[in-house]
Amino acid sequence: MKTNNYQGALQKPINSGFNAKSTSADVIKGIDLTGKIAIVTGGHTGIGLETTKTLANAGATVIVAARDITKAQKNLDGIANVELETLDFMNPDSIDSFTAKFLSSGRPLHLLINNAGIMWVPLRRDNRGYESQLVTNYLGQFQLTAKLWPALKQANGARVLNISSYGHQMAPFNFDDPNFLHRDYHTLQGYGQSKTACNLFALELDNRAKVFNVRAYSVHPGSVLGTDLGREEPIELFKQIGTHDENGNLKPEVAALLKTVPQGAATTIWCATSPLLNTIGGVYCEDADIAKLDLGNIEHKFDEPKTIYGVQPYSLDQDNAKRLWDLSERLLGISFDVI
């Protein structure tokens, strides 16, 4: 019996009872999170905000880590059981400050939801010269998780969720030049490799951490209407992929097929709380179930969201996962010893 998801060994649906139309409210029904502590990065907008509301309403204490505190305070106003802290993934010192403050509280961490992310951005670098999508979507979550490891282990039953994307299909991880120092920058390649990294990280973390009763998952929310993830995307790209008309407007027939924000948060909530996953980890999930492995037999059409599913084997490869872990430690100058 397989105990890890290397090469996609566990990557098949388990008939969760939910589907693409299920909402966060559907998935959380009957689940009491009283006494649980959760951290949600970017938990003040879009799918992250819906995740925060759902967990808090179920009784969890939710620490929202946000870069824009003013915006976060406005969006979180009136929600009980929420704490707000500053966190900027483009600044490694900010990550260290955030984690040191949480660890000093002595609290266990039952849920770490690495939700914050960016997409469609022009080439930007942090002060180390690292590309911004790689930093925000992956390296920041690796550093955050590593620093919070003592609290995750203390929980004796924690889960780590990396919010990934179907976008991982756009690019495998480029180990030779992850920061676009010697190749032309293409924003979707940067996004794709950052999400592939999320999958590989969840895969390897789960295999190392399960002995401490910590499980990890990667999550594809689906094609969701009403987030600001594409706020910097050139409208010409939307036209090229067929989702927008010549005037730059979202086609009504496409909008009708997109998920709502509560539907987009459903898989996050399912991975965070479902008892069906108590003995399964390292898997890539979508539509509130474990996703199918994409072996080249799925026809994908960007103007038909229901065809945008499946996970690439290269993002569940054992060698890639271990190699990425070592590279991440070197790039960040830290050791993530799961002991």
PDB file of C-alpha atoms in Angstrom, residues 31 159 270 273-279:
ATOM      1  CA  ILE A  31     -17.555  20.659  11.447  1.00  0.00           C
ATOM      2  CA  ARG A 159      -2.471  20.537   8.025  1.00  0.00           C
ATOM      3  CA  TRP A 270     -12.276  20.564   2.307  1.00  0.00           C
ATOM      4  CA  THR A 273     -11.096  19.921   7.525  1.00  0.00           C
ATOM      5  CA  SER A 274     -12.209  16.713   5.807  1.00  0.00           C
ATOM      6  CA  PRO A 275     -11.795  13.535   7.872  1.00  0.00           C
ATOM      7  CA  LEU A 276     -11.443  11.671   4.557  1.00  0.00           C
ATOM      8  CA  LEU A 277      -7.900  13.073   4.371  1.00  0.00           C
ATOM      9  CA  ASN A 278      -6.811  12.013   7.861  1.00  0.00           C
ATOM     10  CA  THR A 279      -4.540   9.317   6.400  1.00  0.00           C
TER      11      THR A 279
END
